[in-house]
Amino acid sequence: RRKGYPEVIFCQGKSIEHVRGIIKDMLEHGEDILGTRADRTMYDELKRDFPDLKYNEDGRIIYLKRSHSQPVGRILVATGGTSDIPVAEEAACVAEFFGNNVGRLYDVGVAGLHRLLSHMDELRRAKVIIAVAGMEGALASVVAGLVSCPVIAVPTSVGYGANFHGLSALLTMLNSCASGVAVVNIDNGFGAAYIASIINRMGEKI
Amino acid sequence: RRKGYPEVIFCQGKSIEHVRGIIKDMLEHGEDILGTRADRTMYDELKRDFPDLKYNEDGRIIYLKRSHSQPVGRILVATGGTSDIPVAEEAACVAEFFGNNVGRLYDVGVAGLHRLLSHMDELRRAKVIIAVAGMEGALASVVAGLVSCPVIAVPTSVGYGANFHGLSALLTMLNSCASGVAVVNIDNGFGAAYIASIINRMGEKI
Amino acid sequence: RRKGYPEVIFCQGKSIEHVRGIIKDMLEHGEDILGTRADRTMYDELKRDFPDLKYNEDGRIIYLKRSHSQPVGRILVATGGTSDIPVAEEAACVAEFFGNNVGRLYDVGVAGLHRLLSHMDELRRAKVIIAVAGMEGALASVVAGLVSCPVIAVPTSVGYGANFHGLSALLTMLNSCASGVAVVNIDNGFGAAYIASIINRMGEKI
Amino acid sequence: RRKGYPEVIFCQGKSIEHVRGIIKDMLEHGEDILGTRADRTMYDELKRDFPDLKYNEDGRIIYLKRSHSQPVGRILVATGGTSDIPVAEEAACVAEFFGNNVGRLYDVGVAGLHRLLSHMDELRRAKVIIAVAGMEGALASVVAGLVSCPVIAVPTSVGYGANFHGLSALLTMLNSCASGVAVVNIDNGFGAAYIASIINRMGEKI
Amino acid sequence: RRKGYPEVIFCQGKSIEHVRGIIKDMLEHGEDILGTRADRTMYDELKRDFPDLKYNEDGRIIYLKRSHSQPVGRILVATGGTSDIPVAEEAACVAEFFGNNVGRLYDVGVAGLHRLLSHMDELRRAKVIIAVAGMEGALASVVAGLVSCPVIAVPTSVGYGANFHGLSALLTMLNSCASGVAVVNIDNGFGAAYIASIINRMGEKI
Amino acid sequence: RRKGYPEVIFCQGKSIEHVRGIIKDMLEHGEDILGTRADRTMYDELKRDFPDLKYNEDGRIIYLKRSHSQPVGRILVATGGTSDIPVAEEAACVAEFFGNNVGRLYDVGVAGLHRLLSHMDELRRAKVIIAVAGMEGALASVVAGLVSCPVIAVPTSVGYGANFHGLSALLTMLNSCASGVAVVNIDNGFGAAYIASIINRMGEKI
Amino acid sequence: RRKGYPEVIFCQGKSIEHVRGIIKDMLEHGEDILGTRADRTMYDELKRDFPDLKYNEDGRIIYLKRSHSQPVGRILVATGGTSDIPVAEEAACVAEFFGNNVGRLYDVGVAGLHRLLSHMDELRRAKVIIAVAGMEGALASVVAGLVSCPVIAVPTSVGYGANFHGLSALLTMLNSCASGVAVVNIDNGFGAAYIASIINRMGEKI
Amino acid sequence: RRKGYPEVIFCQGKSIEHVRGIIKDMLEHGEDILGTRADRTMYDELKRDFPDLKYNEDGRIIYLKRSHSQPVGRILVATGGTSDIPVAEEAACVAEFFGNNVGRLYDVGVAGLHRLLSHMDELRRAKVIIAVAGMEGALASVVAGLVSCPVIAVPTSVGYGANFHGLSALLTMLNSCASGVAVVNIDNGFGAAYIASIINRMGEKI
Ligand SMILES: Nc1ncnc2c1ncn2[C@@H]1O[C@H](COP(=O)(O)O)[C@@H](O)[C@H]1O
Ligand SMILES: Nc1ncnc2c1ncn2[C@@H]1O[C@H](COP(=O)(O)O)[C@@H](O)[C@H]1O
Ligand SMILES: Nc1ncnc2c1ncn2[C@@H]1O[C@H](COP(=O)(O)O)[C@@H](O)[C@H]1O
Ligand SMILES: Nc1ncnc2c1ncn2[C@@H]1O[C@H](COP(=O)(O)O)[C@@H](O)[C@H]1O
Ligand SMILES: [Mg+2]
Ligand SMILES: [Mg+2]
Ligand SMILES: [Mg+2]
Ligand SMILES: [Mg+2]
Ligand SMILES: [Mg+2]
Ligand SMILES: [Mg+2]
Ligand SMILES: [Mg+2]
Ligand SMILES: [Mg+2]
């Protein structure tokens, strides 16, 4: 585990008992709690034992944070469509938990450029942008062409047919003709938030 | 062969003698000549026998057209980068041969949106747009989002690594989140020009 | 959104409440309603609130259209087999909604050519043909070889084994040796209808 | 080696010396010679030592047959385009060597159905048909729908882009919606001729 | 439909009502009934209306045959493992329905060669062999090396991991180093039986 | 073009004349020159016209920089093997050109962990690490597990067989179980240097 | 079946009755019982008839062993994460059943090298190591670089997105830059244990 | 480097000067020399400086061994065809260099089982078998079914079409239905010899 970053629980595939045990243990050691890929049933059960536990339903994140500091820098999370929001919320919620100042710009995909272009201020204000898109995944290239900050691209599995479960967006993003883009795994909002957080905090005095 | 469309010679893989024979035969039947995928050596050889034969070097097209009519409608051929120009010229030259009024808008890829946006007049004037792009192939979606006419998308094999010889651009274009896009084979400038020509001429009185 | 084309709701993955809200909003703005990928449960629920809402069960389309104009041109929707009908109905129903005159020619796959050939009149009457086929997807090539109008090819995921969820039909259609074919995403009846509609209306005075 | 079938030399990747040795050896044992994938240089060299050796240039076959019997049955080799002829000639030449009566029907692809349909007599006369096609490979299905005899389908690597070196034709043929089709490897004219020969001779009294 | 072969119902994806209607119709026209991919529920329902309908549970075949002729020739259906039996039974039952004399040789995969080798008589007696195998699919090659008759290879989706739903067996069979093998689609017992039946009956006087 | 970053020439596929023209033009506008994928022949030719042009042979970079500032921060370029050095040098040379302080740590792949572990100081000193590796590409994960800074992973096409031209390393890096990794295209040393440079300079006062 | 190795039942896809019959039969012949891929329901049912039957829940193994000998040699089963444990337990339990001395070293993936390095004694003590890992699957290479004994690598399907159901780990392991690694199928704990057992016992006097 | 195993030079992609330098260095340290993937030109050049250097032309191995010990155990290298011999010789020559007693059994593929079965003694005598095969790669399964020792399977890229450069043989071997098989990379004769050598020497007193 890196300095400044708590252990994160990947809840998918774990039993509620298992997660409960991990949380109990972490709380006893005075740690904050962050769990990803937790469905509502798991949250409702855990909530009984840990009444302070919070839930981001779209992002399927459980969290409990006792230490509070002023959010720093600016990470902007943008999505191509509304179906990409679950992955975007995983990223946004994790980034906030890690103490970053986070903005959201959803449903600004390239089929309607004007929506994206009308937010140039938001785009320019960011120190790091997380671009989340499925289907043809062109958002990352377009955004990277408009800004000077690093863009972390997250392909999503949103779509059908020849999207081959996210492969189309993944390849699009890897082949971006705009410079300043690097890519994480399909649907990996967490991973994008993690590296974006390290980058966003680099220029800060924390 | 369809009415109004001459037989087209696919020169790749054919010997010069073979192509010479076909041309001779077609000329004797009073037909115009259009040959694709012809390299300069082939052209130089054929030029000796058929001094009127013309060559589009970038598009690797040989042609000889005796009938001349007023070009109709407006097909716009756009490319993402300069490396896509050979495929674009194959499309543009074939479309001109078929009697269409053709515009070119090259190197307007999504990494520099301003270039594309500064040609909104050109884009709106077109009755059909052929969008040619390799690497991430996002041009087709962006263009389709800006205009109301049909967009024929041509993925190119331009790029390296995870472009997998045009697969990335192909998948991008098939998954376009903008409506009004249909796709032809990788590097198939000819095929795009053919269907664009049929469409462009539909509204004309010819 | 393009001039003359209403906003279309992609219902799959959206909750009934979400769709209900969108419809309510659109009706208040005087818009017609078109929703794709809606299952019967969703329709039955929505029907209570919007008694005029109609349903195309095969095509899984909900729609409500108040403005009525004379259908124009002629789009023919053809399928290879009976299992391709859901995708074809998505295309046909969307095309009708957009004001096009639509014909249907189902189960005319290439294993029984005589069926297809006995409808040459129907084929020739069309201004645009949408060819819907799974498995080996050869219908698009055969049809394009018989007619002079543009053919929009829709590969379907119908089949098993080495069809790889529509990949075989997709590749077949992209490699069509007949000119005049362009392809949309696997199972994308909607996308085919959209571009076919633009093309079909180009030659019309509307 | 099966009864009635000579050992066949796969020349590709073998040195001329190696092939010369094998031929010498086989001739001494009184065997007929059949070699596939032999280029002209190899043939010209071998011809010096074995003046009776014959060559099928298109099919790249070297052969020398001393026993001659009346060809039996009827194998028809059909191709979609002219570029498929090398694979077809490999099949036809091998089938003739094995003592079968062989017909050829080239360039009858599905983009021009009339060509194929004008040869119904030829098609019906065959006891086995070998259908050779690249690009979309639809020939096998169309032929199988027209006849009652077995169809051996040979996908070829002819084409470019999304043909992926023969994959498109291979998948098309495996997914044939017409019954009575079985498939061999991409470009495997030899393999098709071999099994076609066994089948063709089954009904004969030899 | 070919002479001598009844229409076959592909039941998968059809409603019971739909299939009932087809059967009723066919019986009224005096036709025999053959339906593939029918689950037990469908059979039990149909049985009420058509008490003579029979069921092959492993092969998921429903059938009703009134005409009875002496089975001819010999088709042998062999499998690599016991998990391949459903596909093999589809093939065997269809072949029997078509009037062929059918043998079964199950679980003789190449991991235990002695089992296969102890049935050389059975193998040699066959006029056509259908080799059904999943996982590495080597059965077809081994069998083809032992016999002189045609081998129709059916890859199955049996296995896990790097079998990629039948891809491994499919590629194995297409690349068979033994001559005399041709391949049908993954899990396509029906297709194998159909072509095997045509071949098997070629040498017969029927 | 972003502020502070010069236009970069992708020389591959461009003629020497073409590149010469671009350079001449840029020099006249007072710009620095950076060209990637330039082979030695191109460099030797260009050197005649532009005697100050420099060449990084391994990285195939041509460059000419007149402005000189103190390199800032610390980018470390690490490789798994010696065959990855060309891609690494492309990255290192570009990063130096952009004014970054660059370290190199080559041939520290995971098969000999001790080599990597003996450079913990170097690793910890970096503000950004570029991890370049082919074959199994595990270097990125291992490095990311050892440090707290962002890791930009570059898969290379080094290897053979089941590396599928870089696919294996690409998938490895996308699936990294260590957090803090983002990936660029196969062999894309330039792209890695570009984003690494933006990140490295974020914390600097420039 | 090999000498010294009992017949193993692959329970997945078999009915409880079928497995019960096989067990009954084997017990009557005095054989020990080993069944893989058995879920708890199957075990609970079988337990009634065979009260001595044991169950390894994680590894989904049922077993009953009457003969007991001293375990020999040392097979170490290591995993990258906790999600790989089911596959690892399949391997470990099978290896124990076959009479091997087995060690377990779980959750020692390359993102936290220190965990792995703190067990060098355990690693060096092994005669064969089974390395089980999903996602990027780098464990096998890292372990093979640290030890001199053979490493059997088992890729798992653990992960999501670009792991493509185990493909990423499989390719990683096949491309290992460390020598001394050989690979079995994705999730095939049984196969790894089988070959590891043969190797481990080679040096023993049994 | 492991105890008892010299450093091995992968010559492919290295300049002759580079390899010469490495050899000089190693000889000065008293080490034996083993280089793989060295073509004849490289050998001829190096031979001048190091007259004792030997060459295995088929296996493309250069080697120079001063220490000589009695070869131990028994590794048998078997191939399916003669085209697999280069990969097999790489394996055999490396295994001999490492001090193992090596047997060769070439061209015993499954299309002619009798050849393989006539060498049961050879097969049973081996302590480890390396099975080298391209195309359908069934050799490994068949061999593993006949013997009790470990089988290291090497898929080769031999073949064409749907062998997809070795993918077919690779998948076949990974899906082996015979137990006791583990697989190395396509064409990786060296890797197979390395792990086979470790295993073969385990039971020996060296
Ligand atoms: N949504 C996610 N996607 C990928 N990795 C994750 C995710 N959430 C947590 N992780 C990683 O998984 C680790 C915990 O895995 P585990 O030990 O299985 O709970 C964390 O330390 C993170 O590095
Ligand atoms: N560049 C091209 N790509 C794809 N198809 C082409 C191309 N050029 C010509 N064709 C088609 O190829 C046919 C001629 O093929 P061939 O008979 O082999 O010369 C023409 O009628 C066109 O339909
Ligand atoms: N199991 C099967 N696999 C592939 N094709 C089949 C199968 N069963 C029937 N068919 C084919 O499907 C056709 C009927 O399809 P349908 O009209 O959809 O019922 C038949 O004429 C057969 O050619
Ligand atoms: N988990 C497993 N994965 C792969 N093969 C297995 C597994 N368990 C058992 N086997 C093999 O499957 C054979 C039994 O298959 P079956 O006859 O279908 O029960 C055994 O002899 C083993 O070789
Ligand atoms: Mg930018
Ligand atoms: Mg548009
Ligand atoms: Mg046409
Ligand atoms: Mg037929
Ligand atoms: Mg045979
Ligand atoms: Mg780290
Ligand atoms: Mg080691
Ligand atoms: Mg064995």
XYZ file of N, CA and C in Angstrom, chain C residues 48-157:
330
model
N -50.229 2.625 -19.412
C -51.171 3.161 -18.425
C -51.147 4.691 -18.380
N -49.922 5.237 -18.427
C -49.793 6.687 -18.352
C -50.028 7.362 -19.694
N -49.677 6.658 -20.763
C -49.789 7.243 -22.095
C -50.614 6.302 -22.969
N -51.943 6.365 -22.846
C -52.803 5.355 -23.504
C -52.644 5.326 -25.024
N -52.104 6.382 -25.624
C -51.959 6.401 -27.083
C -50.671 5.740 -27.563
N -49.830 5.368 -26.615
C -48.546 4.767 -26.976
C -48.778 3.447 -27.708
N -48.090 3.255 -28.805
C -48.219 2.003 -29.571
C -46.976 1.143 -29.374
N -47.100 -0.149 -29.765
C -45.982 -1.071 -29.563
C -45.801 -1.985 -30.773
N -44.596 -2.105 -31.268
C -44.260 -3.114 -32.280
C -43.513 -4.206 -31.540
N -44.207 -5.309 -31.282
C -43.645 -6.321 -30.375
C -42.376 -6.967 -30.943
N -42.412 -7.370 -32.211
C -41.226 -8.005 -32.796
C -40.023 -7.062 -32.758
N -40.267 -5.803 -33.117
C -39.173 -4.834 -33.202
C -38.857 -4.173 -31.880
N -39.649 -4.476 -30.857
C -39.490 -3.895 -29.513
C -39.436 -2.355 -29.547
N -40.338 -1.777 -30.330
C -40.400 -0.325 -30.486
C -41.658 0.227 -29.822
N -41.522 1.257 -29.022
C -42.694 2.011 -28.564
C -42.732 3.316 -29.344
N -43.950 3.758 -29.702
C -44.004 5.011 -30.461
C -45.350 5.685 -30.319
N -45.348 6.952 -30.563
C -46.554 7.765 -30.448
C -46.335 8.937 -31.396
N -47.126 8.956 -32.430
C -46.894 9.958 -33.462
C -48.179 10.725 -33.715
N -48.165 12.005 -33.521
C -49.389 12.796 -33.715
C -49.458 13.409 -35.108
N -48.322 13.883 -35.568
C -48.284 14.432 -36.915
C -48.342 13.274 -37.904
N -49.139 13.408 -38.958
C -49.144 12.342 -39.966
C -49.027 12.936 -41.353
N -48.044 12.458 -42.080
C -47.846 12.937 -43.442
C -47.861 11.716 -44.359
N -47.957 11.963 -45.613
C -47.971 10.894 -46.607
C -46.581 10.243 -46.668
N -46.470 8.922 -46.492
C -45.150 8.285 -46.603
C -44.545 8.502 -47.989
N -43.229 8.713 -48.019
C -42.577 9.027 -49.296
C -41.588 7.942 -49.709
N -41.248 7.918 -50.977
C -40.219 7.034 -51.510
C -40.522 5.566 -51.290
N -39.501 4.758 -51.109
C -39.705 3.328 -50.891
C -38.434 2.705 -50.302
N -38.556 2.290 -49.047
C -37.475 1.521 -48.413
C -37.944 0.083 -48.315
N -37.140 -0.847 -48.826
C -37.505 -2.257 -48.717
C -36.605 -2.919 -47.672
N -37.237 -3.591 -46.702
C -36.479 -4.311 -45.683
C -36.556 -5.801 -45.985
N -35.401 -6.421 -46.269
C -35.380 -7.848 -46.602
C -34.592 -8.620 -45.543
N -35.002 -9.872 -45.263
C -34.221 -10.691 -44.328
C -33.878 -12.043 -44.954
N -32.779 -12.615 -44.446
C -32.371 -13.934 -44.893
C -33.255 -15.026 -44.326
N -33.577 -14.930 -43.022
C -34.365 -15.976 -42.385
C -35.466 -15.396 -41.523
N -36.231 -16.258 -40.862
C -37.290 -15.752 -39.990
C -36.717 -15.260 -38.659
N -35.574 -15.774 -38.264
C -34.990 -15.342 -36.997
C -34.437 -13.926 -37.064
N -34.264 -13.400 -38.271
C -33.769 -12.028 -38.411
C -34.886 -10.998 -38.310
N -36.130 -11.465 -38.172
C -37.272 -10.547 -38.213
C -37.240 -9.485 -37.104
N -36.866 -9.819 -35.855
C -36.847 -8.747 -34.843
C -35.979 -7.553 -35.264
N -34.803 -7.807 -35.791
C -33.945 -6.708 -36.233
C -34.578 -5.984 -37.410
N -35.179 -6.743 -38.319
C -35.823 -6.139 -39.483
C -37.005 -5.273 -39.074
N -37.774 -5.751 -38.107
C -38.925 -4.961 -37.651
C -38.474 -3.678 -36.951
N -37.352 -3.739 -36.219
C -36.812 -2.508 -35.632
C -36.554 -1.504 -36.756
N -35.931 -1.986 -37.823
C -35.623 -1.106 -38.956
C -36.909 -0.603 -39.631
N -37.818 -1.515 -39.909
C -39.021 -1.153 -40.658
C -39.886 -0.169 -39.883
N -40.056 -0.450 -38.607
C -40.921 0.390 -37.773
C -40.319 1.797 -37.620
N -39.016 1.865 -37.422
C -38.345 3.165 -37.314
C -38.478 3.931 -38.637
N -38.281 3.227 -39.742
C -38.371 3.885 -41.052
C -39.778 4.421 -41.299
N -40.790 3.638 -40.913
C -42.168 4.134 -41.058
C -42.407 5.359 -40.189
N -41.938 5.291 -38.977
C -42.095 6.418 -38.056
C -41.497 7.692 -38.651
N -40.391 7.546 -39.367
C -39.719 8.704 -39.969
C -40.396 9.157 -41.269
N -41.536 8.535 -41.601
C -42.314 9.031 -42.729
C -41.997 8.393 -44.068
N -41.306 7.271 -44.041
C -40.968 6.596 -45.293
C -42.002 5.535 -45.629
N -42.175 5.296 -46.892
C -42.989 4.211 -47.399
C -42.127 2.946 -47.310
N -42.594 1.913 -46.566
C -41.731 0.769 -46.254
C -42.336 -0.541 -46.752
N -41.537 -1.354 -47.440
C -41.948 -2.692 -47.830
C -41.166 -3.742 -47.053
N -41.741 -4.937 -46.909
C -41.061 -6.021 -46.179
C -40.952 -7.243 -47.076
N -39.810 -7.876 -47.045
C -39.584 -9.087 -47.834
C -38.760 -10.028 -46.966
N -39.448 -10.880 -46.195
C -38.750 -11.651 -45.172
C -38.510 -13.101 -45.617
N -37.409 -13.679 -45.088
C -37.095 -15.102 -45.283
C -36.771 -15.406 -46.759
N -35.976 -14.556 -47.361
C -35.596 -14.748 -48.767
C -34.091 -15.009 -48.895
N -33.559 -15.757 -47.918
C -32.118 -16.013 -47.853
C -31.589 -16.782 -49.054
N -30.267 -16.773 -49.211
C -29.645 -17.275 -50.415
C -29.693 -18.791 -50.548
N -30.081 -19.509 -49.480
C -30.187 -20.964 -49.621
C -31.369 -21.332 -50.524
N -32.282 -20.381 -50.713
C -33.408 -20.648 -51.619
C -33.601 -19.452 -52.542
N -32.699 -19.324 -53.487
C -32.639 -18.151 -54.352
C -33.948 -17.837 -55.045
N -34.666 -18.898 -55.452
C -35.908 -18.708 -56.204
C -36.860 -17.772 -55.463
N -36.915 -17.895 -54.137
C -37.798 -17.014 -53.373
C -37.418 -15.554 -53.619
N -36.116 -15.275 -53.545
C -35.657 -13.904 -53.746
C -35.945 -13.453 -55.178
N -35.589 -14.312 -56.133
C -35.705 -13.933 -57.540
C -37.161 -13.713 -57.964
N -38.090 -14.335 -57.241
C -39.498 -14.169 -57.614
C -40.049 -12.812 -57.170
N -39.196 -12.028 -56.511
C -39.633 -10.700 -56.075
C -38.816 -9.590 -56.722
N -38.364 -9.818 -57.930
C -37.533 -8.811 -58.601
C -38.252 -7.462 -58.705
N -39.559 -7.498 -58.873
C -40.304 -6.239 -58.975
C -40.199 -5.432 -57.686
N -40.443 -6.121 -56.607
C -40.326 -5.483 -55.286
C -38.937 -4.867 -55.110
N -37.904 -5.646 -55.478
C -36.522 -5.181 -55.310
C -36.262 -3.942 -56.167
N -36.744 -3.985 -57.388
C -36.450 -2.868 -58.299
C -37.222 -1.606 -57.944
N -38.341 -1.791 -57.262
C -39.176 -0.637 -56.911
C -38.546 0.217 -55.807
N -37.657 -0.399 -55.034
C -37.111 0.278 -53.852
C -36.136 1.385 -54.224
N -36.115 2.442 -53.405
C -35.100 3.487 -53.560
C -33.889 3.187 -52.677
N -34.119 2.497 -51.601
C -33.039 2.015 -50.723
C -33.473 0.649 -50.214
N -32.523 -0.284 -50.092
C -32.843 -1.596 -49.523
C -32.035 -1.799 -48.248
N -32.720 -2.276 -47.219
C -32.037 -2.672 -45.979
C -31.991 -4.195 -45.980
N -30.784 -4.773 -46.056
C -30.635 -6.230 -46.108
C -30.181 -6.726 -44.744
N -31.036 -7.518 -44.103
C -30.814 -7.978 -42.739
C -30.530 -9.472 -42.766
N -29.345 -9.902 -42.299
C -29.064 -11.337 -42.338
C -28.022 -11.734 -41.307
N -28.191 -12.911 -40.732
C -27.229 -13.465 -39.778
C -26.484 -14.600 -40.438
N -25.965 -15.514 -39.631
C -25.207 -16.662 -40.131
C -24.195 -16.211 -41.186
N -24.339 -16.643 -42.448
C -23.316 -16.235 -43.403
C -23.583 -14.886 -44.052
N -24.731 -14.286 -43.830
C -24.975 -12.900 -44.235
C -24.809 -12.586 -45.710
N -25.006 -13.569 -46.585
C -24.741 -13.355 -48.004
C -25.826 -12.550 -48.706
N -26.948 -12.336 -48.029
C -28.076 -11.661 -48.665
C -27.693 -10.300 -49.254
N -26.895 -9.521 -48.512
C -26.564 -8.167 -48.962
C -25.866 -8.190 -50.321
N -24.907 -9.084 -50.500
C -24.184 -9.169 -51.770
C -25.108 -9.574 -52.909
N -25.907 -10.581 -52.655
C -26.785 -11.078 -53.714
C -27.772 -9.994 -54.130
N -28.375 -9.335 -53.149
C -29.327 -8.264 -53.456
C -28.629 -7.131 -54.215
N -27.454 -6.707 -53.717
C -26.754 -5.595 -54.366
C -26.405 -5.929 -55.811
N -26.184 -7.217 -56.081
C -25.892 -7.613 -57.447
C -27.115 -7.538 -58.364
N -28.301 -7.522 -57.754
C -29.540 -7.537 -58.552
C -30.135 -6.158 -58.785
N -29.741 -5.182 -57.965
C -30.393 -3.872 -58.043
C -29.381 -2.747 -58.252
N -29.866 -1.548 -58.489
C -29.011 -0.384 -58.701
C -29.062 0.617 -57.559
N -29.940 0.410 -56.605
C -30.065 1.376 -55.516
C -29.088 1.036 -54.396
N -28.871 1.957 -53.458
C -27.974 1.661 -52.336
C -28.540 0.575 -51.425
N -27.649 -0.280 -50.921
C -28.043 -1.349 -49.999
C -27.367 -1.099 -48.647
N -28.191 -0.947 -47.609
C -27.647 -0.827 -46.250
C -27.729 -2.208 -45.625
N -26.573 -2.760 -45.252
C -26.501 -4.132 -44.749
C -26.481 -4.142 -43.232
N -27.329 -4.980 -42.631
C -27.369 -5.138 -41.180
C -27.041 -6.579 -40.817
N -25.836 -6.844 -40.334
C -25.537 -8.201 -39.858
C -26.322 -8.467 -38.580
N -26.817 -9.692 -38.391
C -27.475 -10.004 -37.110
C -26.675 -11.054 -36.351
N -26.959 -11.136 -35.066
C -26.246 -12.103 -34.221
C -26.908 -13.473 -34.275
